[in-house]
CSV table of C-alpha atoms in Angstrom, one decimal:
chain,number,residue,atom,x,y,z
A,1,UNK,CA,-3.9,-34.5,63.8
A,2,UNK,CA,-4.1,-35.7,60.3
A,3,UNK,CA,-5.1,-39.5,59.9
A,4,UNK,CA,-2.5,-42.0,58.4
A,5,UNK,CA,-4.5,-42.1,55.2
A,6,UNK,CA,-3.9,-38.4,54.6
A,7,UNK,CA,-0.5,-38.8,55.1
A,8,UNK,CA,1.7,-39.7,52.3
A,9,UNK,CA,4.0,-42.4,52.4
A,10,UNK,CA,6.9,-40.5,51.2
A,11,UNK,CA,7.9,-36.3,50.3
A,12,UNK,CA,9.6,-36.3,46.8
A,13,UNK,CA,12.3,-33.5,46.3
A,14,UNK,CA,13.0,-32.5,42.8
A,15,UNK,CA,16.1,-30.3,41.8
A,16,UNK,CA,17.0,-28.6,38.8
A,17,UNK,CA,15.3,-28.9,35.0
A,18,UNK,CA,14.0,-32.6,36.1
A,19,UNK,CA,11.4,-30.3,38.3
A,20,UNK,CA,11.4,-27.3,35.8
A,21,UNK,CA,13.3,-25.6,38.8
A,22,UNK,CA,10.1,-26.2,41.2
A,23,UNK,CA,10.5,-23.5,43.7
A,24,UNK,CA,9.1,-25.4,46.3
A,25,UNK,CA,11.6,-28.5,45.8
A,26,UNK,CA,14.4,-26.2,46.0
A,27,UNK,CA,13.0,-24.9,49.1
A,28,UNK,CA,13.0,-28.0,51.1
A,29,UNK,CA,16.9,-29.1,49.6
A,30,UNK,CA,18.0,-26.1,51.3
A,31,UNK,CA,16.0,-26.4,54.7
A,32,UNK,CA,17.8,-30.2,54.4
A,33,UNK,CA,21.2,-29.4,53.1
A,34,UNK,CA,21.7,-26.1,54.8
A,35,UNK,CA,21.2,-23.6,52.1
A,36,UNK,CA,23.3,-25.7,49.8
A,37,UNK,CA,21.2,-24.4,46.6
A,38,UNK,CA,20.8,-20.8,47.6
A,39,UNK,CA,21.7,-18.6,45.1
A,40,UNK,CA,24.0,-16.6,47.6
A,41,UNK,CA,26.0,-20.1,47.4
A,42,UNK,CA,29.3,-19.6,45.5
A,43,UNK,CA,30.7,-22.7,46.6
A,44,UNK,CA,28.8,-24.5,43.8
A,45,UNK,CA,29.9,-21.2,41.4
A,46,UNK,CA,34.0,-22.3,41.9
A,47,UNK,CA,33.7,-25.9,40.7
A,48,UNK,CA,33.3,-24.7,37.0
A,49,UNK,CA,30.6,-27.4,36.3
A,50,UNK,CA,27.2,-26.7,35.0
A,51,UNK,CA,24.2,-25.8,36.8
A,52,UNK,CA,22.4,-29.0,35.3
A,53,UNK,CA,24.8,-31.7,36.7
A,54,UNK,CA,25.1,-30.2,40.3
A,55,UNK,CA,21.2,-29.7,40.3
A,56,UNK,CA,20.8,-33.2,39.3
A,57,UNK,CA,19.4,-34.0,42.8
A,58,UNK,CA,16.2,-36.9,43.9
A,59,UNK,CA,15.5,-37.0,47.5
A,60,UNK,CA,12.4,-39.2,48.7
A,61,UNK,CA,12.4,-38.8,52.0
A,62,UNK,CA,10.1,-41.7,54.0
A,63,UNK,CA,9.1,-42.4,57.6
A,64,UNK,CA,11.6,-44.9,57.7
A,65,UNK,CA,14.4,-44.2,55.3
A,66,UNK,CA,15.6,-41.5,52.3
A,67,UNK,CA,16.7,-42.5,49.0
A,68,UNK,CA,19.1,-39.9,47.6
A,69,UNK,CA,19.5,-39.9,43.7
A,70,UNK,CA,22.5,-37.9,42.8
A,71,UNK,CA,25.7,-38.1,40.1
A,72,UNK,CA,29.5,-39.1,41.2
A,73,UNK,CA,30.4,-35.4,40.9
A,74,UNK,CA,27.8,-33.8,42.9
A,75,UNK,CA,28.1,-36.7,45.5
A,76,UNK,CA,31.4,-35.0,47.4
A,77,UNK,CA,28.9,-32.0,47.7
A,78,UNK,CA,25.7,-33.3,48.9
A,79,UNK,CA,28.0,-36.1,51.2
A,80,UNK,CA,28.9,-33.7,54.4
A,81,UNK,CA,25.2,-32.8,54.7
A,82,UNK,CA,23.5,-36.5,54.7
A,83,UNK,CA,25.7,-38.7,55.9
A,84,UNK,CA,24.4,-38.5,59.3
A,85,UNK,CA,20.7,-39.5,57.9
A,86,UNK,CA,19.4,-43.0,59.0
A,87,UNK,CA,18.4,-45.4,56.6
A,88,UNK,CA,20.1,-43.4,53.6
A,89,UNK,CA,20.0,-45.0,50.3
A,90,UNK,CA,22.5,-43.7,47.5
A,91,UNK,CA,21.3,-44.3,43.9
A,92,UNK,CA,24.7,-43.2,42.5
A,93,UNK,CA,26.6,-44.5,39.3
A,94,UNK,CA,30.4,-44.6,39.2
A,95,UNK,CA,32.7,-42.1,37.4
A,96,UNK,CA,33.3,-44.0,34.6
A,97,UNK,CA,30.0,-45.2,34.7
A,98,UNK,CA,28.6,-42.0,34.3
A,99,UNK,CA,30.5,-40.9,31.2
A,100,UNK,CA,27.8,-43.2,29.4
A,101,UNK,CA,25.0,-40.3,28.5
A,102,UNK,CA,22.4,-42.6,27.6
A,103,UNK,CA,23.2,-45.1,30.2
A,104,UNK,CA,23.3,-42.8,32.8
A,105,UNK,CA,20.0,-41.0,32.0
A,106,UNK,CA,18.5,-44.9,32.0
A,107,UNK,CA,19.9,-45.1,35.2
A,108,UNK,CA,18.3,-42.2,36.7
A,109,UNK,CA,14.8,-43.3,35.1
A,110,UNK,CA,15.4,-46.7,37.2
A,111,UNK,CA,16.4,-44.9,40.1
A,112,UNK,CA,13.3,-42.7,40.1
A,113,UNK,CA,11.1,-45.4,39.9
A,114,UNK,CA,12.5,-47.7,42.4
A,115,UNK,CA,12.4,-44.7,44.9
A,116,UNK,CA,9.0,-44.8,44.8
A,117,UNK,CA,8.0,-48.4,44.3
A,118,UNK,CA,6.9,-48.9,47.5
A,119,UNK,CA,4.5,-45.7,48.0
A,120,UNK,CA,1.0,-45.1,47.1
A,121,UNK,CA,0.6,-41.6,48.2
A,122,UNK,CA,3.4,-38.7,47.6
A,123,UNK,CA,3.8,-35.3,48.7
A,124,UNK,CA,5.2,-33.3,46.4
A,125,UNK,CA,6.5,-29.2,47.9
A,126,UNK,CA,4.8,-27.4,45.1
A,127,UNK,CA,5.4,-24.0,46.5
A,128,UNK,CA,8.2,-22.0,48.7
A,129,UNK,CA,7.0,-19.7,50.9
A,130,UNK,CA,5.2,-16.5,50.2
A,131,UNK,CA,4.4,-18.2,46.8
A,132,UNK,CA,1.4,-20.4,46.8
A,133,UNK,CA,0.6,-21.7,43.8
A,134,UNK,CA,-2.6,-23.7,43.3
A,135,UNK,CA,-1.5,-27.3,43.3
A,136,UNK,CA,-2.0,-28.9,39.4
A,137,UNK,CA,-0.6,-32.7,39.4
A,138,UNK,CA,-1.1,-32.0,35.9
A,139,UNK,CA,2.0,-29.9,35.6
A,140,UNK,CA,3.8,-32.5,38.3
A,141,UNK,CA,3.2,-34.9,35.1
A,142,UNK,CA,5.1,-32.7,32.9
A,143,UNK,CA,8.2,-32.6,34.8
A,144,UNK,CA,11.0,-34.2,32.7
A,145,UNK,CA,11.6,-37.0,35.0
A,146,UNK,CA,8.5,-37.3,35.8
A,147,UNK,CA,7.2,-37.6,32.1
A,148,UNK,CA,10.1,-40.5,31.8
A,149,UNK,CA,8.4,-42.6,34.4
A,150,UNK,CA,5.9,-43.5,31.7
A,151,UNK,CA,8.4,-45.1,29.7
A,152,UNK,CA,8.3,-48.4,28.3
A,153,UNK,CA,10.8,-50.9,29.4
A,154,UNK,CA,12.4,-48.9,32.1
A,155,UNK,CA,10.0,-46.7,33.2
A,156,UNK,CA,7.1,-47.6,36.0
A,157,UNK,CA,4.4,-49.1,33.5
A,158,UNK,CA,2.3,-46.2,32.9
A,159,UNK,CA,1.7,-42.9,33.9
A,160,UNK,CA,3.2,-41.2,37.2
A,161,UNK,CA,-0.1,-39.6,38.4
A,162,UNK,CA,-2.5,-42.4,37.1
A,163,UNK,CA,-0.1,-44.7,39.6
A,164,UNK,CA,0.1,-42.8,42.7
A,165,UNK,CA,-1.6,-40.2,44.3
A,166,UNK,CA,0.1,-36.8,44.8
A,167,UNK,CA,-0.3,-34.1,47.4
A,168,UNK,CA,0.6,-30.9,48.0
A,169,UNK,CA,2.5,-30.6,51.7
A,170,UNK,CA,3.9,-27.0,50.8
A,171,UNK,CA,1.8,-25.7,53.8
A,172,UNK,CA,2.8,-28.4,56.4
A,173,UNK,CA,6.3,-28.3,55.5
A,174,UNK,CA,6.1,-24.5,56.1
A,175,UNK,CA,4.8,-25.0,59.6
A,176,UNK,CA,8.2,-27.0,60.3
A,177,UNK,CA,10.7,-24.7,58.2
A,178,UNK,CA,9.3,-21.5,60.7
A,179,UNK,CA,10.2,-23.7,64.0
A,180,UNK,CA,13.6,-22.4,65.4
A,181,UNK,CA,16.1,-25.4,64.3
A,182,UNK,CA,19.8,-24.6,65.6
A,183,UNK,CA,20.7,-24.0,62.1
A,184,UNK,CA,17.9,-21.1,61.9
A,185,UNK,CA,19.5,-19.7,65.3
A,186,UNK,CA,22.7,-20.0,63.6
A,187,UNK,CA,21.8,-18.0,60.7
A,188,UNK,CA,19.8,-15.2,62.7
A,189,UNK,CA,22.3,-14.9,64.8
A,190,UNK,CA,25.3,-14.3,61.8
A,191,UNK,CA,23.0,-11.8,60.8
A,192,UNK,CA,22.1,-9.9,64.2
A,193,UNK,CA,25.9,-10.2,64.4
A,194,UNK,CA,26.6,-8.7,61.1
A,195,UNK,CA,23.7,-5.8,61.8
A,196,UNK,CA,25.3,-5.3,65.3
A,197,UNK,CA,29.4,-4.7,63.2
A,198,UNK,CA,28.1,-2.7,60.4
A,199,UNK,CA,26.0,-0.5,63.0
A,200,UNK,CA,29.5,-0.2,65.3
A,201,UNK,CA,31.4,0.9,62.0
A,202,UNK,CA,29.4,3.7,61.1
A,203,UNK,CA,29.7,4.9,65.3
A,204,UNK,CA,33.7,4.6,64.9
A,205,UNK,CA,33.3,6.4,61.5
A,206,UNK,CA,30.9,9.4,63.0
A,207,UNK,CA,33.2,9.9,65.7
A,208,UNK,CA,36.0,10.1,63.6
A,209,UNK,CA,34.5,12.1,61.3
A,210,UNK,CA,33.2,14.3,64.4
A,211,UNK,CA,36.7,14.3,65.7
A,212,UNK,CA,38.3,15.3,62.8
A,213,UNK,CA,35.7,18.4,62.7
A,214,UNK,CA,36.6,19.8,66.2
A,215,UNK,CA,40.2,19.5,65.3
A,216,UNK,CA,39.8,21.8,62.3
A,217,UNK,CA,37.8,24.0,63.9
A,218,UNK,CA,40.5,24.8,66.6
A,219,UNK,CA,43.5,25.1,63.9
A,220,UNK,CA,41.1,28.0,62.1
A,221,UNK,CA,42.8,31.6,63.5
């Protein structure tokens, strides 16, 4: 059992270019929202907007409460699979709100440092599994929105990693995607399902074809 120093006071998720498409963040939106951001996903695909604004996702997720940063048109999406979180916090700017480029990009800044005001110590998913990466907060400070925090005026007052203390919980979070969720039994189940059809198909098919065999042998004189 890890000691409440070790832990951090918050897991920051990071989608999209604001992460340089961390594998690891993407990992753990899909483990929370279902598979959401798979690639297999074509829901996304049929909206016709770009990859950028539905990937323009922040989740903090604390012991007590997540704050969700998010736009108004990826809100519908993300909506169905978080509205039953406790303590949710939308940082969110309106349609017409949003249509501001500059304005909303402050916005996000804000949001991004408000998330975190409170911690000192953040885990940050740095690698999906079968992946490890060496952990380098060094490249965590590059990350668009990351490198924004340092900001004057609306940033945090300095530099992200000088300010808090980051920690790798790939590992850990691992240890929890591998436990057997009913989502996870939902999913291996489709599959043993789909397995089990296209397995039946090709028995129907060989006895057909077998059928169809004997049948032409008897018709030869």
């Amino acid at each position: 059992m890890q000691s409440s120093k070790s832990q951090p006071d918050g897991i920051l998720c990071i989608l999209g270019i604001d992460s340089r498409y961390n594998e690891g963040c993407r990992e753990l939106a899909n483990y929370l929202l279902f598979g959401l951001y798979n690639q297999s996903n074509n829901d996304f695909e049929k909206t016709g907007f770009p990859e950028e604004v539905l990937d323009d996702v922040i989740i903090l997720i604390k012991p007590d409460s997540v704050h969700v940063y998010c736009n108004p048109i990826n809100y519908s999406y993300l909506l169905p699979y978080v509205a039953y979180w406790r303590n949710l916090h939308f940082h969110c700017l309106t349609e017409n709100e949003y249509e501001d480029e500059e304005a909303a990009e402050e916005f996000k800044i804000a949001s991004f440092v408000d998330m975190v005001r409170d911690c000192s110590r953040i885990g940050i998913p740095y690698s999906s599994q079968g992946h490890l990466q060496i952990f380098d907060m060094f490249i965590v400070e590059k990350w668009p929105i990351v490198q924004a925090f340092a900001l004057e005026g609306i940033g945090g007052d300095g530099f992200f990693t000088m300010k808090y203390e980051l920690m790798d919980v790939s590992m850990d979070l691992w240890k929890t995607y591998s436990k057997m969720d009913p989502v996870a039994l939902d999913d291996l189940l489709f599959e043993v399902v789909l397995l089990a059809v296209a397995f039946w198909e090709m028995r129907v098919q060989g006895s057909i074809a077998l059928k169809s065999e004997k049948s032409h042998e008897k018709d030869v004189p």
